[in-house]
mmCIF file of C-alpha atoms and ligand atoms in Angstrom:
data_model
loop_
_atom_site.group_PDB
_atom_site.id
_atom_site.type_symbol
_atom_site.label_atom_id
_atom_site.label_comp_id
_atom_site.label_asym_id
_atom_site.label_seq_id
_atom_site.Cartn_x
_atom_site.Cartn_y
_atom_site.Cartn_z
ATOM 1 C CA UNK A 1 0.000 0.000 0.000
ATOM 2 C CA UNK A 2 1.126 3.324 -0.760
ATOM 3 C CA UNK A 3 0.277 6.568 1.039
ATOM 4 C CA UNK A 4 -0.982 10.270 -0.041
ATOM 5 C CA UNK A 5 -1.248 13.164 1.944
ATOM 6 C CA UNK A 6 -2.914 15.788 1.362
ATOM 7 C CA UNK A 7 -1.608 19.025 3.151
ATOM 8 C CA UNK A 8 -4.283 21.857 4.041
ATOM 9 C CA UNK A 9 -2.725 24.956 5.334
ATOM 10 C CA UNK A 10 -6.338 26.728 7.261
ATOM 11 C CA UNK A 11 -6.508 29.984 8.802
ATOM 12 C CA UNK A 12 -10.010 31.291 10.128
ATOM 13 C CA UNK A 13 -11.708 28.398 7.661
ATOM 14 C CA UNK A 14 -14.434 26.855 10.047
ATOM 15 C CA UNK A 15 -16.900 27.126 7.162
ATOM 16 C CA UNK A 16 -14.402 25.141 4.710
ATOM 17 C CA UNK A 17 -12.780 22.449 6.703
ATOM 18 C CA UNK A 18 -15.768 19.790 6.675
ATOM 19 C CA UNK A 19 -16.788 20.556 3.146
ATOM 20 C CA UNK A 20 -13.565 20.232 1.872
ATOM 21 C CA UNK A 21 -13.225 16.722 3.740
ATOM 22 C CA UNK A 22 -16.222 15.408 1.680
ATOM 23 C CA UNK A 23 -15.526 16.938 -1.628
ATOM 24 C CA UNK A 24 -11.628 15.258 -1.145
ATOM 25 C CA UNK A 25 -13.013 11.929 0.143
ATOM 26 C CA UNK A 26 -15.117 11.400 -3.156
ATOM 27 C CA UNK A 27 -11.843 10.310 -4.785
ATOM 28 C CA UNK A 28 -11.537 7.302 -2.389
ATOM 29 C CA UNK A 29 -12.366 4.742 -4.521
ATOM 30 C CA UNK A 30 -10.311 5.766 -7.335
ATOM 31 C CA UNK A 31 -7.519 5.595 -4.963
ATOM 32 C CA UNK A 32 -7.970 2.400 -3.356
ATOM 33 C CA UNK A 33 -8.331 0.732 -6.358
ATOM 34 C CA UNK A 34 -4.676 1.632 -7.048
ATOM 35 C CA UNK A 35 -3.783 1.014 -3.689
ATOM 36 C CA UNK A 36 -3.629 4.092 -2.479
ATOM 37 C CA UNK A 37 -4.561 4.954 0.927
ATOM 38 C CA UNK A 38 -5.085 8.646 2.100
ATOM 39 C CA UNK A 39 -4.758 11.033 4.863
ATOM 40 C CA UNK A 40 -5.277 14.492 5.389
ATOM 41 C CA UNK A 41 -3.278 16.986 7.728
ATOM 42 C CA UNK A 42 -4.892 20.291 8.552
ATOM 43 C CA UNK A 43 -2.586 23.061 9.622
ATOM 44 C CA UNK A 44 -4.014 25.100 11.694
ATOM 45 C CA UNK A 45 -2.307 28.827 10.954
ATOM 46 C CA UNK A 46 -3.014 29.834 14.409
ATOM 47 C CA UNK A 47 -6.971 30.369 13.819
ATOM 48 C CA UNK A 48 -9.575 32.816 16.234
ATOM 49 C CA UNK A 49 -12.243 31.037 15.005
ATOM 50 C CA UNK A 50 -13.274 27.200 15.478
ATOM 51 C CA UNK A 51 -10.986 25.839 12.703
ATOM 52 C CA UNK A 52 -9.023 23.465 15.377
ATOM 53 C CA UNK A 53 -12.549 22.158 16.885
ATOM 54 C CA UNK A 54 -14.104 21.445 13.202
ATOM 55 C CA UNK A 55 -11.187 19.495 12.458
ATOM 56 C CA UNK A 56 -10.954 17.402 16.225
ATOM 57 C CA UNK A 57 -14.531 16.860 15.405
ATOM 58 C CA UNK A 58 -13.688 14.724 12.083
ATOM 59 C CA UNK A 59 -10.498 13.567 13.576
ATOM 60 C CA UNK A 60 -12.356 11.466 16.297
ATOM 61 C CA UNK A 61 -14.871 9.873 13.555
ATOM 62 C CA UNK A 62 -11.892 9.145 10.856
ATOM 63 C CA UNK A 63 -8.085 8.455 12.157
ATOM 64 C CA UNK A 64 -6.899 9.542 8.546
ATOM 65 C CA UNK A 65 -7.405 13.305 9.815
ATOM 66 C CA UNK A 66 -4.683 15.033 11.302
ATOM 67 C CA UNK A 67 -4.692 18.295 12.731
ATOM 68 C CA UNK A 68 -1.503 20.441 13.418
ATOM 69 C CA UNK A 69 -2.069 24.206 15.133
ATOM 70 C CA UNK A 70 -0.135 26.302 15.244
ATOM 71 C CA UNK A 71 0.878 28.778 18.228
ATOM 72 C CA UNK A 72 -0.047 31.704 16.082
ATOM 73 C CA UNK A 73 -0.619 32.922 12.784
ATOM 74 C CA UNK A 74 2.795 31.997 10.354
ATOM 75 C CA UNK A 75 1.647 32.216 7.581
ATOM 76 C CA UNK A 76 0.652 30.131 4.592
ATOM 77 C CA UNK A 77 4.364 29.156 3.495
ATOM 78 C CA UNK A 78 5.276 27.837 7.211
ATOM 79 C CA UNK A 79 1.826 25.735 7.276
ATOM 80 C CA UNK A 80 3.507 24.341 4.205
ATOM 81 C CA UNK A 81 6.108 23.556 5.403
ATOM 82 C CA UNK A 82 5.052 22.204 8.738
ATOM 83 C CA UNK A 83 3.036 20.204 6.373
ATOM 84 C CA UNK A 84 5.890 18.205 4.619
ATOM 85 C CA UNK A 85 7.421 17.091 8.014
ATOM 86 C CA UNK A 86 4.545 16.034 9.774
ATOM 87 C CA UNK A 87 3.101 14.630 6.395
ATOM 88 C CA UNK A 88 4.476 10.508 6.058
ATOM 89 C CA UNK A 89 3.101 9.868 2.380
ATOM 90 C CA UNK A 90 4.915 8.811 -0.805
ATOM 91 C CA UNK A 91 2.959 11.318 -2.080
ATOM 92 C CA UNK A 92 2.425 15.034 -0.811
ATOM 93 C CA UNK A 93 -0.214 17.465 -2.433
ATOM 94 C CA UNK A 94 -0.739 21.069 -1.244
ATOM 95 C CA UNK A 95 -4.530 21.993 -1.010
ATOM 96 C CA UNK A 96 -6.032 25.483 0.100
ATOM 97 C CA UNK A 97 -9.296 24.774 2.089
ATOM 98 C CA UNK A 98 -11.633 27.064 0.101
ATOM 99 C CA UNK A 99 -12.089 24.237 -2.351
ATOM 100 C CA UNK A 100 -10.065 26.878 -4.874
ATOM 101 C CA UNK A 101 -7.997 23.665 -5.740
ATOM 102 C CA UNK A 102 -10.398 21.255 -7.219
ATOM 103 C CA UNK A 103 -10.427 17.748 -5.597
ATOM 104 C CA UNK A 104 -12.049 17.094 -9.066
ATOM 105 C CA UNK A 105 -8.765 16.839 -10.946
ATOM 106 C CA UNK A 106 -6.548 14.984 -8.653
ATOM 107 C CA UNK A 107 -7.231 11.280 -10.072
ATOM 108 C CA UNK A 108 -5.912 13.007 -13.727
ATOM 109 C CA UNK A 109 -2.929 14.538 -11.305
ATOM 110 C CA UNK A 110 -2.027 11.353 -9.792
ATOM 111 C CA UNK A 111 -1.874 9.981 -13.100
ATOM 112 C CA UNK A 112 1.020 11.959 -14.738
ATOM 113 C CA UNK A 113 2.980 10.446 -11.583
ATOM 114 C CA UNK A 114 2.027 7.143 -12.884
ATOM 115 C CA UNK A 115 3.699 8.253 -16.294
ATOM 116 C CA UNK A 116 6.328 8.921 -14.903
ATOM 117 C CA UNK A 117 6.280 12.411 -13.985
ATOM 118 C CA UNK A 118 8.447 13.412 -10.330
ATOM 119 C CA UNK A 119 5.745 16.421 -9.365
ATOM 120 C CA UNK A 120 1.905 17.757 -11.218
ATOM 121 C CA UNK A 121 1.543 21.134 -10.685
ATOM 122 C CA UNK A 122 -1.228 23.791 -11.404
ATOM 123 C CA UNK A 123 -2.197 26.548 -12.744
ATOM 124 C CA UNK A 124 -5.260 29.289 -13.603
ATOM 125 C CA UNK A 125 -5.339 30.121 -17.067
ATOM 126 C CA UNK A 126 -7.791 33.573 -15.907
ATOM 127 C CA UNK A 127 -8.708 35.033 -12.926
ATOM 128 C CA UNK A 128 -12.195 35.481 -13.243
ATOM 129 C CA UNK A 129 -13.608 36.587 -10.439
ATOM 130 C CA UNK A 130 -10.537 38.722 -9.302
ATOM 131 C CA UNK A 131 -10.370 42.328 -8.355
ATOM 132 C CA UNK A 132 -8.843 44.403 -11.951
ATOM 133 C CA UNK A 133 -6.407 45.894 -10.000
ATOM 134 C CA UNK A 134 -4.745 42.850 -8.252
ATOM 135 C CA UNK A 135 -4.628 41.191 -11.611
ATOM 136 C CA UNK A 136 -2.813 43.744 -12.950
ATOM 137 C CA UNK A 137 -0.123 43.744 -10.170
ATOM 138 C CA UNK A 138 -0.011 40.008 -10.296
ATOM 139 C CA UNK A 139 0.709 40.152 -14.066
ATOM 140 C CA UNK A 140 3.745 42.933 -13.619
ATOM 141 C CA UNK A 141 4.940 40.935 -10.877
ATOM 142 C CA UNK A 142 5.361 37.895 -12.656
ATOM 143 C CA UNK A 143 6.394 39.759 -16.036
ATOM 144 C CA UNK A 144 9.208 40.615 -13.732
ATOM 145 C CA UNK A 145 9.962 38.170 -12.794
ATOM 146 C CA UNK A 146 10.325 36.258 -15.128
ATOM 147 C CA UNK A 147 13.183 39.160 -16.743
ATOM 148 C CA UNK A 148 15.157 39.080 -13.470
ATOM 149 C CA UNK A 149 15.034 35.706 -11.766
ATOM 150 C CA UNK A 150 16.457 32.261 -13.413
ATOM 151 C CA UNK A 151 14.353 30.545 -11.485
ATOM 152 C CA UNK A 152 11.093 29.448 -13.577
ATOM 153 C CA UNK A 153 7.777 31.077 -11.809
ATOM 154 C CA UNK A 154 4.904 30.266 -13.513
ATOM 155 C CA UNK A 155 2.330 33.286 -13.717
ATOM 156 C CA UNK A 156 -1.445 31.752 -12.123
ATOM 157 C CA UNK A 157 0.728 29.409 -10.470
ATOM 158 C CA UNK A 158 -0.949 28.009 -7.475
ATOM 159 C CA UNK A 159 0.287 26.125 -4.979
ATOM 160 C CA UNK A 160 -1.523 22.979 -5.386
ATOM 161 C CA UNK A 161 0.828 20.743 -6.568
ATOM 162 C CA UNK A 162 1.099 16.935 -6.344
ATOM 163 C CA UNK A 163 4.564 15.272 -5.685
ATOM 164 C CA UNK A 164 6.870 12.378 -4.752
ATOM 165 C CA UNK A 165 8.651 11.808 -1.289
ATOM 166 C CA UNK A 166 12.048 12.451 -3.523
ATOM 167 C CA UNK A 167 10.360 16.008 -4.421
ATOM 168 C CA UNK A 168 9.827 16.480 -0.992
ATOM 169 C CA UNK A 169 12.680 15.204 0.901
ATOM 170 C CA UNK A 170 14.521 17.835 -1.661
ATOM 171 C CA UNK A 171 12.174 20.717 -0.674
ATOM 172 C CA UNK A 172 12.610 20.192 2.854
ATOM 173 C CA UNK A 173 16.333 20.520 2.702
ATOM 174 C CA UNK A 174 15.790 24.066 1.939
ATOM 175 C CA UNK A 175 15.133 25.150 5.873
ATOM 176 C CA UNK A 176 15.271 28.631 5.012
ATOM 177 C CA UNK A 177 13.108 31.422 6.742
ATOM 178 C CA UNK A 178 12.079 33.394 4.009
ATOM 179 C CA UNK A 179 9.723 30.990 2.255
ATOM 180 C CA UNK A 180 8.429 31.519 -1.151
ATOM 181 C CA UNK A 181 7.298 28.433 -2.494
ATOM 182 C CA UNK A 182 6.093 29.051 -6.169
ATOM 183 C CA UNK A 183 9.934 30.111 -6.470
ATOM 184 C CA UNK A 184 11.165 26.931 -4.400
ATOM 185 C CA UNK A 185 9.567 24.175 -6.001
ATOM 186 C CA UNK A 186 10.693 25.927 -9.401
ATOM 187 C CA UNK A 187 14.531 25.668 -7.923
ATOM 188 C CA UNK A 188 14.745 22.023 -7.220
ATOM 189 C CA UNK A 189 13.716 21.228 -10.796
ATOM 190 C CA UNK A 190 12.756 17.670 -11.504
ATOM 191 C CA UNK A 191 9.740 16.353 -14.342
ATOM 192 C CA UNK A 192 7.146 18.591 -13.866
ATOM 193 C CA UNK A 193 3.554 18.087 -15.456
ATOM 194 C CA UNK A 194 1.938 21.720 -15.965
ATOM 195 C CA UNK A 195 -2.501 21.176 -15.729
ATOM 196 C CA UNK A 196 -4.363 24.021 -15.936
ATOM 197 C CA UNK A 197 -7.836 24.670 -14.763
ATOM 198 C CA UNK A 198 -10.265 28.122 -14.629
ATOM 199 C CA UNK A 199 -10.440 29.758 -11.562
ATOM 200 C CA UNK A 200 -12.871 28.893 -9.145
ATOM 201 C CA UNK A 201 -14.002 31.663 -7.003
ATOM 202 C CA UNK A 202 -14.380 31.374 -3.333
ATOM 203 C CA UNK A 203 -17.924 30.035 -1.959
ATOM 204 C CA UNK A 204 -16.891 30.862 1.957
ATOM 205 C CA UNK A 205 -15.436 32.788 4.244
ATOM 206 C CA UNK A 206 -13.020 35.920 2.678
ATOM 207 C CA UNK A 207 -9.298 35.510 1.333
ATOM 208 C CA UNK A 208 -7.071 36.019 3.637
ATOM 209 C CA UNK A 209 -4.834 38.334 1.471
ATOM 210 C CA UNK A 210 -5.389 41.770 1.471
ATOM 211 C CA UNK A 211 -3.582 43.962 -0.866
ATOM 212 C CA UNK A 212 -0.520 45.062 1.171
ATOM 213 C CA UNK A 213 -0.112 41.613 2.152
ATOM 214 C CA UNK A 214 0.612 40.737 -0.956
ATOM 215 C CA UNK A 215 3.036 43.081 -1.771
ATOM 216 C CA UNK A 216 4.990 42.127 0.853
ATOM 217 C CA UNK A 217 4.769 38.540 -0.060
ATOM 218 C CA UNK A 218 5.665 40.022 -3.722
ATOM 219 C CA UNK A 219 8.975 41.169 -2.381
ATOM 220 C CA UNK A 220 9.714 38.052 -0.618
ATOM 221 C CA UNK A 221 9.467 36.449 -3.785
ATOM 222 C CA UNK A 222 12.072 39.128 -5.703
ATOM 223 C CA UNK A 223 14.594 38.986 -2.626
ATOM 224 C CA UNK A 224 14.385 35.197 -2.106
ATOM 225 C CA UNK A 225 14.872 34.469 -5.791
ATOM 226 C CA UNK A 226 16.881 37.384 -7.749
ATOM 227 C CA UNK A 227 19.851 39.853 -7.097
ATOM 228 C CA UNK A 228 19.284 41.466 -9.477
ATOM 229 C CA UNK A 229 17.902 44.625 -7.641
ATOM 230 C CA UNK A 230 21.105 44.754 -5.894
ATOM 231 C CA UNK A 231 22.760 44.936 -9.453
ATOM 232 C CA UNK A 232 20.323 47.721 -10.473
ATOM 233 C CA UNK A 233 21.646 49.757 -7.150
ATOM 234 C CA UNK A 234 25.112 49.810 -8.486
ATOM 235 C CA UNK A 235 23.952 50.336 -12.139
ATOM 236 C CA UNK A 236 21.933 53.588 -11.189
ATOM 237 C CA UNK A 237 25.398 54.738 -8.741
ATOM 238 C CA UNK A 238 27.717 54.479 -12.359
ATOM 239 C CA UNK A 239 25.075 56.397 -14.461
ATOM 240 C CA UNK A 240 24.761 59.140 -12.268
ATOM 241 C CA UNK A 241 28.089 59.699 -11.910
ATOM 242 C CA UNK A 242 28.841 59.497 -15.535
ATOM 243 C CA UNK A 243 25.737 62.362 -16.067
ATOM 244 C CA UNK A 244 27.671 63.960 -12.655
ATOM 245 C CA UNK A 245 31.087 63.934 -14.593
ATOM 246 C CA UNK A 246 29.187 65.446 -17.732
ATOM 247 C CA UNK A 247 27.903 68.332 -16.454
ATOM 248 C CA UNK A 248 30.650 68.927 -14.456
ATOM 249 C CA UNK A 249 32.434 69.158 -17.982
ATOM 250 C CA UNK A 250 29.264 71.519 -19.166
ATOM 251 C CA UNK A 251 29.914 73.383 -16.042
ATOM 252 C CA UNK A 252 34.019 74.361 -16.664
ATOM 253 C CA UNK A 253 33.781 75.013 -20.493
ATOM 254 C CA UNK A 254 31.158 77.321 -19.833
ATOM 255 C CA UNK A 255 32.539 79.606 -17.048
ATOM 256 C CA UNK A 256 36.423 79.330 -19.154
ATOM 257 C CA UNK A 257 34.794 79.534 -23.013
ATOM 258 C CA UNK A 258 31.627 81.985 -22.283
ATOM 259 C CA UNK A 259 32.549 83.394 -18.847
ATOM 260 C CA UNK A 260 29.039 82.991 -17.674
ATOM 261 C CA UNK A 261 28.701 82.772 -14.158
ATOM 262 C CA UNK A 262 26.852 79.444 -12.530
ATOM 263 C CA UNK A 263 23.684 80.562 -11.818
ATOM 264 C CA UNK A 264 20.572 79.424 -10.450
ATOM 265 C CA UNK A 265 19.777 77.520 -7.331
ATOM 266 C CA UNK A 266 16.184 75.962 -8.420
ATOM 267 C CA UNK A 267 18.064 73.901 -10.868
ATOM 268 C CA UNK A 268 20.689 72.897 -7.858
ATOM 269 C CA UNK A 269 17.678 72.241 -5.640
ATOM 270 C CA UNK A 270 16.530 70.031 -8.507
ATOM 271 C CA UNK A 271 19.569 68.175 -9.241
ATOM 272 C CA UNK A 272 20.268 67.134 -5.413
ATOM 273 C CA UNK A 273 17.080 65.934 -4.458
ATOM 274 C CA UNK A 274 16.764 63.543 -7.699
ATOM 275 C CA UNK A 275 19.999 62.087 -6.653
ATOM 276 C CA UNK A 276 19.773 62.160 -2.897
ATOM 277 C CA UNK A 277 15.758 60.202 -3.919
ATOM 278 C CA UNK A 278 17.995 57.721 -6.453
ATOM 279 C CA UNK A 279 20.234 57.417 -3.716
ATOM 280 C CA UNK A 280 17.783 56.254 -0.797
ATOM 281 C CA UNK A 281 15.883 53.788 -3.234
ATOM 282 C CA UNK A 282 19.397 52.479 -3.787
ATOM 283 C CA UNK A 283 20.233 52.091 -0.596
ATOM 284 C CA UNK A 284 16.610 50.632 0.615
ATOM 285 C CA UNK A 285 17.285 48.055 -2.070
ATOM 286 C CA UNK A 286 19.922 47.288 0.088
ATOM 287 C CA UNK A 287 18.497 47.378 2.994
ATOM 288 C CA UNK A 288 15.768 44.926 1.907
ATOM 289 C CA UNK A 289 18.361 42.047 1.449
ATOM 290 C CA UNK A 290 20.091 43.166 4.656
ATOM 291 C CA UNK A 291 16.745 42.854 6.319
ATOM 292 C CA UNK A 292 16.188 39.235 5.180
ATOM 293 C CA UNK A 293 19.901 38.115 5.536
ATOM 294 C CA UNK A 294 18.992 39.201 9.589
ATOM 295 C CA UNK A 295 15.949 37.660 9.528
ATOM 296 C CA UNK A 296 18.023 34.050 7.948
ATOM 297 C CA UNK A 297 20.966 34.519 10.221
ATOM 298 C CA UNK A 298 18.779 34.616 13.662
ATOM 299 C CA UNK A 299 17.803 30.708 12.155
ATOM 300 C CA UNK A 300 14.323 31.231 14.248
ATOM 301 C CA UNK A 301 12.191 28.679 13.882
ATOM 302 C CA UNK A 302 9.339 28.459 11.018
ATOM 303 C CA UNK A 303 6.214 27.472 12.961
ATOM 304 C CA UNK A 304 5.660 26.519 16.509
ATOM 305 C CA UNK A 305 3.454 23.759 17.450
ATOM 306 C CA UNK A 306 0.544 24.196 20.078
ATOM 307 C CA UNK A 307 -0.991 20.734 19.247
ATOM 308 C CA UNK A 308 -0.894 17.737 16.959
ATOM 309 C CA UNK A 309 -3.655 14.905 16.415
HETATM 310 N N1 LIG B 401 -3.825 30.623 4.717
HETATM 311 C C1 LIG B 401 -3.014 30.271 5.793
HETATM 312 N N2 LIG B 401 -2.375 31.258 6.501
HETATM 313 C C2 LIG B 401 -2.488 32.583 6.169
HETATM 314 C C3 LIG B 401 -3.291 32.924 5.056
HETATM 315 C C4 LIG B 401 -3.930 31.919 4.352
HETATM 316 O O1 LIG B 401 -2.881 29.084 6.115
HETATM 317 O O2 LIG B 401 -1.895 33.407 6.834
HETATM 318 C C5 LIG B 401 -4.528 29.554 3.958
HETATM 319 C C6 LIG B 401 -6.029 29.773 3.811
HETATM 320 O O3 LIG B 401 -6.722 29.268 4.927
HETATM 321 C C7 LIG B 401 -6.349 29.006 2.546
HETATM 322 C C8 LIG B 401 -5.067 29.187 1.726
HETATM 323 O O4 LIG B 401 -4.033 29.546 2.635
HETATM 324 O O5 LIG B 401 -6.565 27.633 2.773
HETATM 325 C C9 LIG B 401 -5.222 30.226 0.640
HETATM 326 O O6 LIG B 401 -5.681 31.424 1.194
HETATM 327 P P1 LIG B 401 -6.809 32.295 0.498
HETATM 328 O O7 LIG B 401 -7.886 31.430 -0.063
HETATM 329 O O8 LIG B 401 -7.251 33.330 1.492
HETATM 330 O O9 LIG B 401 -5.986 32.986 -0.661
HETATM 331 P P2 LIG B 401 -6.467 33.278 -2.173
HETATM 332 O O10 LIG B 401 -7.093 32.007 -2.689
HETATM 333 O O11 LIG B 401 -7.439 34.396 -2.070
HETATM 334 O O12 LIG B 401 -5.212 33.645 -2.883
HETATM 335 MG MG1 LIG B 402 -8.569 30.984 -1.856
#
């Protein structure tokens, strides 16, 4: 007999957790028949509402439910994580508890890894049902990307994704703090099997991403996976002194050729603030990287564990 686990990070998803349960445990039969057994482990991101009790309640009717909670709120990439320890299957797939990720399409998933394939991963081929303006920003962010990372990120990737304990094992020996999975489970490589599916919109509960949120997690993504903003610091310090030297030039020929005096401090006033504003963005770039390098260096932990089922 083999093993699948299926890995639900929840936070604040009392309405979800049960209906998910069913709509998962309708591909039973397909898996036994290939001698499959499952389990599920819910992560509890450190929930307010009755997440951990919803999930107790179908743990004491059904041993194949685990529940993990966590001492607070981590976030979705440490529930992951927490998720591939705990998790003993020769499979692993990731599954958000809104019933986003269709249950639907994991028989077809499970098959690629039949052919052959190492990990099945997803995407949304539109976003129907998504405010304009975070599509937009999702689209430049991954257009980005894409120019200044080597590592592949998919855009409408989501993080349901099906994949073998060799996947795994090579995920988890990447313990570090600043998390950003899309990018990670590009970096280790091996066969992957792209699906795609429309977007299914939310029935209950909210997202749990607002905006800013995801801007942050947006430059988690750039810092964990490119240097090339670092690059970009030093590019912007050579131009300006190249345009520094030329005027400088301007400047000289003008008083010794013309005699006119240097005149004007609106254009001075000008000229230093541009370069003092280049200068700071610089120099937050920096401090960005410096701020996750502290962050690595402290080697906190990921998650905490209040309780495990
Ligand atoms: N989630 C989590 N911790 C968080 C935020 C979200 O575990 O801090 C879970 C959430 O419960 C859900 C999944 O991550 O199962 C995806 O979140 P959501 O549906 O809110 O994101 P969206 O689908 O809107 O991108
Ligand atoms: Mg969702």
């Amino acid at each position: 007999m083999k093993l699948l686990s299926a890995v639900i990070p929840c936070y604040n998803e009392e309405e979800n957790v049960t209906d998910f349960y069913h709509e998962f445990m309708k591909n039973e039969s397909f898996f036994r028949e290939r001698d499959t057994e499952l389990e599920l482990w819910y992560i509890d991101d450190g929930s307010s509402d009755r997440t951990a009790f919803r999930v107790k309640e179908m743990a004491a009717q059904d041993k194949r439910v685990h529940l993990l909670s966590f001492s607070r709120n981590f976030g979705k990439e440490a529930a992951i994580y927490a998720g591939m320890e705990k998790a003993k299957g020769d499979y692993i797939v990731f599954m958000d508890a809104d019933l986003q990720d269709p249950p639907s399409i994991l028989p077809e998933m499970f098959g690629y890894l039949s052919e052959g394939y190492d990990s099945v991963a997803t995407r949304r081929v539109n976003r129907k049902g998504e405010p304009p303006v975070r599509s937009f920003f999702a689209r430049m962010f991954y257009r980005i990307m894409r120019k200044i990372s080597r590592t592949e990120i998919m855009d409408g990737a989501r993080d349901y994704r099906l994949m073998s304990r060799q996947v795994v094992d090579a995920i988890l020996s990447m313990p570090e703090y600043n998390r950003f999975s899309k990018g990670i489970f590009g970096w280790v490589g091996f066969q992957t099997k792209w699906m795609e599916f429309e977007n299914i919109e939310r029935k209950k509960g909210e997202t749990k991403w607002s905006f800013w949120k995801l801007f942050l997690y947006s430059l988690d993504g750039i810092t964990a996976f490119s240097t090339t903003p670092l690059a970009f610091a030093a590019f912007m310090g050579v131009l300006f002194c190249l345009a520094a030297f030329a005027l400088i030039l301007f400047t000289i020929v003008r008083k010794a050729v013309f005699g006119d005096p240097t005149s004007g401090w609106p254009s001075l006033v000008c000229i230093i603030s541009l370069i003092s504003g280049v200068q700071l963005f610089c120099l937050g770039i920096v401090g960005q990287y410096l701020a996750k390098t502290y962050m690595e260096v402290k080697r906190r932990p990921i998650y905490l564990i209040k309780e495990e089922i």
